DNA sequence: AGCTGTGAAATCTTTCACAGCT
DNA sequence: AGCTGTGAAAGATTTCACAGCT
């Protein structure tokens, strides 16, 4: 990407990209910054600024062309080439992600699953390789996997992160407790509980 | 809460709260702003400012007492009384959340599940009531459920949000495509795909 | 020695306002 | 009439720096 955009802007652009991606192909009309903003809970100006950040030549006659905008975002964010990702932890959550159909044509390829329990590995049916967790570092490195998803029990979170880091992973989506990683690794923590608590705080009686 | 804190601060406080919550009870030592910051990826100053926002009387002799800090955050954010939540969509993801053990003693009580497919409702075994989706509004209102989780297929996301809103829900965690809700409802969108894309952008060759 | 609390500065983001284009 | 692009203003957040406490 030409110049690292502010993180909030990057997050919004990814949201917009996902939105455009889920738009039916048939939707030939143009889309305005106001509509985009409403969909992701932002103002039209913020959306325009985000788009302006990209400094892409976008035709903006009465709104944007969805396909063109999507392409511009993809180029800007480096989403053009598919990134290889793996999941560690094949419990309920891990399997749900493993089976999530949305990764098709989304620029992300889930190409391996890991679990500590070798019995489980044999029972699960999957089109992609499922391997024991002790092979994470080796396999990630060999297969040039750059992104990882952690969906293991809390007490295994840190060792999982360590193994991924050892394999040279670049980014981690962490569904468990916070872990520490080397500076070379970007990490995104996601927690339903945290989200629910944020909502609880936002909506308590006094608010 | 005394005064609505900035959203980023609120998010961090929730993160810290979760962290303290997952700390072993035995951990009698005090915890410093630096440690907390490292765990959630922030500077010590930011953490201190967040804590200062609460204007709580916290003893801060060489760090904070975990239990005291946790209690202060709980009071401040209105996390003291348990909030009732429901899940809509009992596919793989919905079930994973339904079965997630972490809600115990976490101030959130998942007290109903909904799905469009009545066959599925009968097959699933659950200690909490599972009901058909058309009953959402009625049940949410009757049972005073204030938070909802949307884990349905994309094409049902909007109608699900509408039903939750109709039932008077206060907040929604949305795992699907963006939906629009009345201003009375707070919404948090969470998407693995978005997170992976953000990481992809953050870690592409040029970064 | 280490840690917190906090004003002040610096930085980053968003909003406003309006010119220009279709 | 509606929409984008963008400088300038406003606003919010983070970082700095240091006094004060244990």
Coordinates of C-alpha atoms (C1' of nucleotides) in Angstrom, one line a residue:
Chain A
X1 CA 0.0 0.0 0.0
X2 CA 1.3 3.4 -0.9
X3 CA 1.1 5.0 2.5
X4 CA 0.0 3.3 5.7
X5 CA -3.5 4.7 6.4
X6 CA -4.6 5.4 10.0
X7 CA -5.8 2.2 11.5
X8 CA -9.4 3.3 12.0
X9 CA -9.5 4.2 8.4
X10 CA -8.1 0.9 7.4
X11 CA -10.7 -0.9 9.5
X12 CA -13.5 1.1 7.8
X13 CA -12.1 0.4 4.3
X14 CA -12.1 -3.3 5.1
X15 CA -15.7 -3.0 6.2
X16 CA -16.6 -1.2 3.0
X17 CA -14.8 -3.8 1.0
X18 CA -16.7 -6.6 2.6
X19 CA -19.9 -4.7 2.0
X20 CA -19.2 -4.3 -1.6
X21 CA -18.2 -7.9 -1.8
X22 CA -21.5 -9.1 -0.5
X23 CA -23.4 -6.9 -2.9
X24 CA -25.2 -8.8 -5.6
X25 CA -23.3 -8.6 -8.9
X26 CA -26.5 -7.5 -10.5
X27 CA -26.5 -4.3 -8.5
X28 CA -25.5 -2.1 -11.4
X29 CA -26.2 1.3 -9.8
X30 CA -23.7 3.6 -8.2
X31 CA -23.3 3.8 -4.5
X32 CA -22.9 7.1 -2.6
X33 CA -20.7 7.8 0.4
X34 CA -23.8 8.4 2.4
X35 CA -25.1 4.9 1.7
X36 CA -21.8 3.3 2.5
X37 CA -21.6 5.4 5.7
X38 CA -25.0 4.4 6.9
X39 CA -24.2 0.7 6.3
X40 CA -21.1 0.8 8.4
X41 CA -22.3 3.4 11.0
X42 CA -20.2 6.4 9.8
X43 CA -20.8 9.7 8.3
X44 CA -20.6 10.3 4.6
X45 CA -17.6 12.7 5.1
X46 CA -15.6 10.1 6.9
X47 CA -16.2 7.6 4.1
X48 CA -15.1 10.1 1.5
X49 CA -11.9 10.9 3.5
X50 CA -11.2 7.2 3.8
X51 CA -11.6 6.8 0.0
X52 CA -9.5 9.9 -0.5
X53 CA -6.7 8.4 1.5
X54 CA -6.2 5.9 -1.2
X55 CA -5.4 8.5 -3.8
X56 CA -6.8 6.3 -6.4
X57 CA -8.2 7.6 -9.7
X58 CA -11.9 6.8 -9.1
X59 CA -14.6 8.2 -11.2
X60 CA -17.0 9.8 -8.8
X61 CA -19.9 11.0 -10.9
X62 CA -22.9 10.9 -8.6
X63 CA -21.5 8.2 -6.4
X64 CA -19.0 5.4 -6.9
X65 CA -19.1 2.4 -9.1
X66 CA -19.1 -0.5 -6.7
X67 CA -16.8 -2.7 -8.8
X68 CA -14.3 0.1 -9.4
X69 CA -14.3 1.1 -5.7
X70 CA -13.9 -2.5 -4.6
X71 CA -11.0 -2.9 -7.0
X72 CA -9.3 0.3 -5.7
X73 CA -9.6 -0.8 -2.1
X74 CA -8.2 -4.2 -3.0
X75 CA -5.2 -2.7 -4.7
X76 CA -4.6 -0.2 -2.0
X77 CA -4.8 -2.7 0.9
X78 CA -2.8 -5.3 -0.9
X79 CA -5.8 -7.6 -1.1
X80 CA -5.2 -8.6 -4.7
X81 CA -3.2 -11.7 -4.0
X82 CA -4.7 -14.4 -1.9
X83 CA -3.2 -14.8 1.6
X84 CA -2.8 -18.2 3.2
X85 CA -4.2 -18.7 6.6
X86 CA -4.5 -21.5 9.2
X87 CA -6.7 -22.2 12.2
X88 CA -5.4 -23.6 15.4
X89 CA -7.9 -25.2 17.7
X90 CA -10.6 -27.3 16.1
X91 CA -13.2 -27.2 18.8
X92 CA -16.7 -25.9 18.0
X93 CA -15.5 -22.4 17.2
X94 CA -12.5 -23.6 15.1
X95 CA -14.7 -25.9 13.1
X96 CA -17.3 -23.2 12.6
X97 CA -14.6 -21.0 11.1
X98 CA -13.0 -23.9 9.1
X99 CA -16.4 -24.5 7.5
X100 CA -17.4 -21.0 7.0
X101 CA -18.1 -20.7 3.3
X102 CA -17.4 -17.0 3.0
X103 CA -13.7 -17.4 2.5
X104 CA -14.2 -18.5 -1.1
X105 CA -13.0 -15.8 -3.5
X106 CA -12.5 -13.5 -0.5
X107 CA -8.7 -13.2 -0.9
X108 CA -8.2 -15.5 2.1
X109 CA -7.4 -19.2 1.8
X110 CA -7.7 -21.4 4.8
X111 CA -5.1 -24.0 4.1
X112 CA -4.5 -25.9 7.3
X113 CA -6.1 -26.7 10.6
X114 CA -4.3 -27.7 13.8
X115 CA -5.3 -29.4 17.0
X116 CA -3.6 -30.9 19.9
X117 CA -5.9 -33.9 19.9
X118 CA -4.8 -36.4 17.2
X119 CA -7.9 -38.4 17.7
X120 CA -10.0 -35.4 16.7
X121 CA -7.9 -34.9 13.7
X122 CA -8.8 -38.3 12.4
X123 CA -12.5 -38.0 13.1
X124 CA -12.9 -34.7 11.3
X125 CA -13.5 -34.7 7.6
X126 CA -12.0 -31.8 5.8
X127 CA -10.7 -30.9 2.3
X128 CA -7.7 -29.3 3.8
X129 CA -4.9 -30.8 5.8
X130 CA -5.5 -31.2 9.6
X131 CA -2.3 -31.6 11.6
X132 CA -1.2 -31.9 15.2
X133 CA -0.3 -28.7 16.9
X134 CA 3.3 -29.5 17.5
X135 CA 3.8 -29.2 13.8
X136 CA 2.6 -25.6 13.6
X137 CA 5.9 -23.8 13.3
X138 CA 7.3 -26.2 10.7
X139 CA 4.3 -26.3 8.5
X140 CA 3.5 -22.6 8.6
X141 CA 7.0 -21.9 7.5
X142 CA 7.1 -24.6 4.8
X143 CA 3.7 -23.7 3.4
X144 CA 4.3 -19.9 3.6
X145 CA 1.2 -19.4 5.7
X146 CA 1.1 -15.7 6.7
X147 CA -2.1 -15.5 8.8
X148 CA -3.3 -17.5 11.8
X149 CA -6.4 -17.9 13.8
X150 CA -6.3 -18.9 17.4
X151 CA -9.3 -20.8 18.7
X152 CA -7.8 -23.0 21.4
X153 CA -8.7 -23.2 25.1
X154 CA -7.3 -20.3 27.2
X155 CA -4.4 -22.3 28.7
X156 CA -3.0 -23.0 25.3
X157 CA -3.3 -19.6 23.8
X158 CA 0.2 -18.4 24.6
X159 CA 2.0 -21.5 23.4
X160 CA 0.0 -21.4 20.2
X161 CA 1.0 -17.8 19.6
X162 CA 4.6 -18.7 20.2
X163 CA 4.5 -21.6 17.7
X164 CA 2.8 -19.4 15.1
X165 CA 5.4 -16.7 15.7
X166 CA 8.2 -19.3 15.4
X167 CA 6.9 -20.3 12.1
X168 CA 7.2 -16.7 10.8
X169 CA 3.5 -15.8 10.8
X170 CA 2.7 -12.2 10.1
X171 CA -0.7 -11.7 11.6
X172 CA -3.0 -13.4 14.2
X173 CA -6.7 -13.2 14.9
X174 CA -7.0 -14.3 18.5
X175 CA -10.3 -15.5 19.9
X176 CA -8.9 -16.5 23.2
X177 CA -7.3 -14.6 26.1
X178 CA -4.7 -11.9 25.3
X179 CA -1.3 -13.3 24.3
X180 CA 2.0 -11.5 23.7
X181 CA 3.8 -11.7 20.4
X182 CA 7.0 -10.4 18.9
X183 CA 6.7 -7.0 17.3
X184 CA 6.9 -8.6 13.9
X185 CA 3.5 -10.0 14.3
X186 CA 0.3 -8.0 14.1
X187 CA -2.5 -9.2 16.3
X188 CA -6.3 -8.6 16.5
X189 CA -8.2 -9.7 19.5
X190 CA -11.8 -10.6 19.2
X191 CA -14.0 -11.6 22.0
X192 CA -17.8 -12.0 22.1
X193 CA -17.7 -11.5 25.8
X194 CA -15.9 -8.2 25.5
X195 CA -18.3 -7.1 22.8
X196 CA -21.3 -8.0 25.0
X197 CA -19.8 -6.1 27.9
X198 CA -19.2 -3.1 25.8
X199 CA -22.8 -3.2 24.8
X200 CA -23.9 -3.6 28.4
X201 CA -21.9 -0.5 29.3
X202 CA -23.2 1.5 26.4
X203 CA -26.8 0.6 27.2
X204 CA -27.0 0.5 30.9
X205 CA -29.8 2.5 32.6
X206 CA -27.9 5.7 33.0
X207 CA -26.7 6.0 29.4
Chain B
X1 CA -22.0 5.1 34.7
X2 CA -21.0 8.5 36.0
X3 CA -19.9 10.0 32.7
X4 CA -19.9 8.3 29.3
X5 CA -16.2 7.6 28.6
X6 CA -14.8 7.8 25.1
X7 CA -15.6 4.6 23.2
X8 CA -12.0 3.6 22.7
X9 CA -11.4 3.9 26.4
X10 CA -14.5 1.9 27.1
X11 CA -13.3 -0.8 24.8
X12 CA -10.0 -0.9 26.6
X13 CA -11.6 -1.0 30.0
X14 CA -13.7 -4.0 28.9
X15 CA -10.5 -5.7 27.7
X16 CA -8.8 -5.0 31.0
X17 CA -11.8 -6.3 32.9
X18 CA -11.7 -9.5 30.9
X19 CA -8.1 -9.8 31.6
X20 CA -8.5 -9.4 35.3
X21 CA -11.4 -11.8 35.2
X22 CA -9.2 -14.5 33.7
X23 CA -6.5 -14.0 36.2
X24 CA -6.1 -16.8 38.7
X25 CA -7.6 -15.9 42.0
X26 CA -4.3 -16.9 43.6
X27 CA -2.5 -14.1 41.9
X28 CA -2.3 -11.9 44.9
X29 CA 0.3 -9.5 43.6
X30 CA -0.4 -6.0 42.4
X31 CA -0.6 -5.3 38.7
X32 CA 1.0 -2.2 37.1
X33 CA -0.4 -0.1 34.3
X34 CA 2.6 -1.2 32.2
X35 CA 1.7 -4.9 32.6
X36 CA -2.0 -4.2 31.7
X37 CA -0.9 -2.1 28.8
X38 CA 1.4 -4.8 27.4
X39 CA -1.4 -7.4 27.6
X40 CA -3.9 -5.3 25.6
X41 CA -1.4 -3.7 23.3
X42 CA -1.4 -0.2 24.8
X43 CA 1.0 2.1 26.6
X44 CA 1.0 2.4 30.3
X45 CA -0.1 6.0 30.1
X46 CA -3.2 5.2 28.1
X47 CA -4.2 2.6 30.7
X48 CA -3.7 5.0 33.5
X49 CA -5.8 7.6 31.7
X50 CA -8.5 5.1 31.2
X51 CA -8.5 4.2 34.9
X52 CA -8.5 7.8 35.8
X53 CA -11.6 8.4 33.7
X54 CA -13.5 6.3 36.2
X55 CA -12.7 8.7 39.0
X56 CA -12.9 5.8 41.4
X57 CA -11.1 5.8 44.7
X58 CA -8.5 3.2 43.9
X59 CA -5.5 2.6 46.0
X60 CA -2.5 2.7 43.7
X61 CA 0.5 2.0 45.8
X62 CA 2.9 0.4 43.4
X63 CA 0.3 -0.8 41.0
X64 CA -3.3 -1.7 41.4
X65 CA -5.0 -4.5 43.4
X66 CA -6.5 -6.7 40.7
X67 CA -9.7 -7.4 42.7
X68 CA -10.2 -3.7 43.5
X69 CA -9.6 -2.6 40.0
X70 CA -11.9 -5.2 38.6
X71 CA -14.6 -4.1 41.0
X72 CA -14.2 -0.4 40.1
X73 CA -14.5 -1.2 36.4
X74 CA -17.6 -3.3 37.0
X75 CA -19.3 -0.5 38.9
X76 CA -18.3 2.1 36.4
X77 CA -19.5 0.2 33.4
X78 CA -22.6 -1.0 35.0
X79 CA -21.4 -4.6 34.8
X80 CA -22.6 -5.4 38.3
X81 CA -26.0 -6.8 37.5
X82 CA -26.2 -9.7 35.0
X83 CA -27.5 -8.8 31.6
X84 CA -29.7 -11.2 29.7
X85 CA -28.8 -12.1 26.2
X86 CA -30.0 -14.3 23.4
X87 CA -28.6 -15.9 20.2
X88 CA -30.3 -16.0 16.9
X89 CA -29.1 -18.6 14.4
X90 CA -28.0 -22.0 15.7
X91 CA -25.7 -23.0 13.0
X92 CA -22.2 -24.0 13.8
X93 CA -21.2 -20.5 15.0
X94 CA -24.4 -20.0 17.0
X95 CA -23.9 -23.3 18.7
X96 CA -20.3 -22.6 19.5
X97 CA -21.3 -19.4 21.2
X98 CA -24.3 -21.1 22.9
X99 CA -21.9 -23.7 24.4
X100 CA -19.1 -21.3 25.2
X101 CA -18.5 -21.9 28.9
X102 CA -17.0 -18.4 29.5
X103 CA -20.3 -16.7 30.1
X104 CA -20.5 -18.3 33.6
X105 CA -20.1 -15.7 36.2
X106 CA -19.2 -13.2 33.5
X107 CA -22.1 -10.9 34.0
X108 CA -23.8 -12.2 30.9
X109 CA -26.5 -14.8 30.9
X110 CA -27.4 -16.4 27.6
X111 CA -31.0 -17.2 28.2
X112 CA -32.5 -18.2 24.8
X113 CA -31.6 -19.4 21.4
X114 CA -33.6 -18.9 18.2
X115 CA -33.5 -20.6 14.8
X116 CA -35.8 -20.6 11.8
X117 CA -35.5 -24.4 11.5
X118 CA -37.9 -26.0 13.9
X119 CA -36.4 -29.4 13.2
X120 CA -33.1 -28.2 14.4
X121 CA -34.6 -26.8 17.5
X122 CA -35.8 -30.3 18.5
X123 CA -32.6 -32.0 17.7
X124 CA -30.4 -29.7 19.8
X125 CA -29.9 -30.4 23.4
X126 CA -29.7 -27.3 25.6
X127 CA -30.3 -26.3 29.1
X128 CA -31.9 -23.0 27.9
X129 CA -35.0 -22.6 25.8
X130 CA -34.7 -22.8 22.0
X131 CA -37.4 -21.2 20.1
X132 CA -38.5 -20.5 16.5
X133 CA -37.3 -17.2 15.1
X134 CA -40.7 -15.8 14.5
X135 CA -41.1 -15.6 18.3
X136 CA -38.1 -13.4 18.8
X137 CA -39.8 -10.0 19.4
X138 CA -42.4 -11.4 21.7
X139 CA -40.0 -13.5 23.8
X140 CA -37.3 -10.8 24.0
X141 CA -39.8 -8.4 25.4
X142 CA -41.5 -10.8 27.8
X143 CA -38.2 -12.1 29.2
X144 CA -36.5 -8.6 29.4
X145 CA -33.6 -9.7 27.2
X146 CA -31.5 -6.7 26.5
X147 CA -28.7 -8.1 24.3
X148 CA -28.7 -10.1 21.2
X149 CA -26.2 -12.0 19.1
X150 CA -26.9 -12.5 15.3
X151 CA -25.3 -15.6 13.8
X152 CA -27.8 -16.3 10.9
X153 CA -27.1 -16.6 7.2
X154 CA -26.6 -13.3 5.4
X155 CA -30.0 -13.1 3.8
X156 CA -31.7 -13.3 7.2
X157 CA -29.6 -10.8 9.0
X158 CA -31.8 -7.7 8.4
X159 CA -35.0 -9.4 9.4
X160 CA -33.4 -10.8 12.5
X161 CA -32.2 -7.3 13.5
X162 CA -35.7 -6.0 12.9
X163 CA -37.2 -8.6 15.1
X164 CA -34.7 -8.0 17.9
X165 CA -35.3 -4.2 17.7
X166 CA -39.1 -4.8 17.7
X167 CA -38.7 -6.7 20.9
X168 CA -36.9 -3.7 22.5
X169 CA -33.4 -5.1 22.5
X170 CA -30.7 -2.6 23.6
X171 CA -27.6 -4.0 21.9
X172 CA -26.6 -6.4 19.2
X173 CA -23.4 -8.3 18.4
X174 CA -23.6 -9.0 14.7
X175 CA -21.5 -11.7 13.1
X176 CA -23.1 -11.4 9.7
X177 CA -23.4 -8.7 7.1
X178 CA -24.0 -5.1 8.2
X179 CA -27.6 -4.4 9.1
X180 CA -29.4 -1.2 10.0
X181 CA -31.0 -0.7 13.3
X182 CA -33.0 2.1 15.0
X183 CA -30.9 4.7 17.0
X184 CA -32.1 3.1 20.2
X185 CA -30.0 0.0 19.5
X186 CA -26.2 -0.1 19.8
X187 CA -24.6 -2.5 17.4
X188 CA -21.1 -4.1 17.2
X189 CA -20.1 -5.8 14.0
X190 CA -17.6 -8.6 14.2
X191 CA -16.2 -10.4 11.2
X192 CA -13.4 -12.8 11.0
X193 CA -13.0 -12.0 7.3
X194 CA -12.7 -8.3 8.0
X195 CA -10.1 -9.0 10.7
X196 CA -8.1 -11.2 8.4
X197 CA -8.2 -8.5 5.7
X198 CA -7.1 -5.9 8.2
X199 CA -4.1 -8.1 9.0
X200 CA -3.5 -8.8 5.4
X201 CA -3.3 -5.0 4.8
X202 CA -1.2 -4.4 7.8
X203 CA 1.3 -7.0 6.9
X204 CA 1.6 -6.9 3.1
X205 CA 5.0 -6.6 1.6
X206 CA 5.3 -2.9 1.7
X207 CA 4.4 -2.4 5.3
Chain C
dA1 C1' 13.4 2.6 42.5
dG2 C1' 9.1 2.1 40.8
dC3 C1' 4.6 3.5 40.2
dT4 C1' 0.6 6.5 39.7
dG5 C1' -1.9 11.1 38.6
dT6 C1' -2.3 14.8 35.7
dG7 C1' -1.6 19.3 33.2
dA8 C1' 0.2 20.6 28.8
dA9 C1' 1.7 19.5 24.2
dA10 C1' 1.4 16.9 20.2
dT11 C1' -1.0 14.2 17.2
dC12 C1' -4.6 12.2 15.0
dT13 C1' -9.6 12.1 13.4
dT14 C1' -13.7 13.9 12.4
dT15 C1' -16.8 17.5 11.1
dC16 C1' -17.9 21.6 8.7
dA17 C1' -18.4 24.3 4.7
dC18 C1' -18.3 25.1 0.2
dA19 C1' -16.3 25.0 -4.6
dG20 C1' -16.7 22.1 -8.5
dC21 C1' -18.5 18.4 -11.3
dT22 C1' -22.3 15.4 -13.6
Chain D
dA1 C1' -30.5 18.4 -7.2
dG2 C1' -27.1 15.5 -5.6
dC3 C1' -22.6 14.0 -5.1
dT4 C1' -17.6 14.2 -4.4
dG5 C1' -13.0 16.5 -3.0
dT6 C1' -10.8 19.1 0.2
dG7 C1' -8.9 23.0 3.1
dA8 C1' -9.8 24.7 7.6
dA9 C1' -11.8 24.3 12.1
dA10 C1' -13.0 21.6 15.8
dG11 C1' -12.7 17.9 18.7
dA12 C1' -10.9 13.9 20.7
dT13 C1' -7.1 10.9 22.0
dT14 C1' -2.5 9.9 23.0
dT15 C1' 2.0 11.0 24.5
dC16 C1' 5.1 13.6 27.2
dA17 C1' 7.1 15.2 31.4
dC18 C1' 7.3 15.5 35.9
dA19 C1' 5.5 16.1 40.7
dG20 C1' 4.2 13.2 44.4
dC21 C1' 3.4 9.0 46.9
dT22 C1' 4.8 4.3 48.8

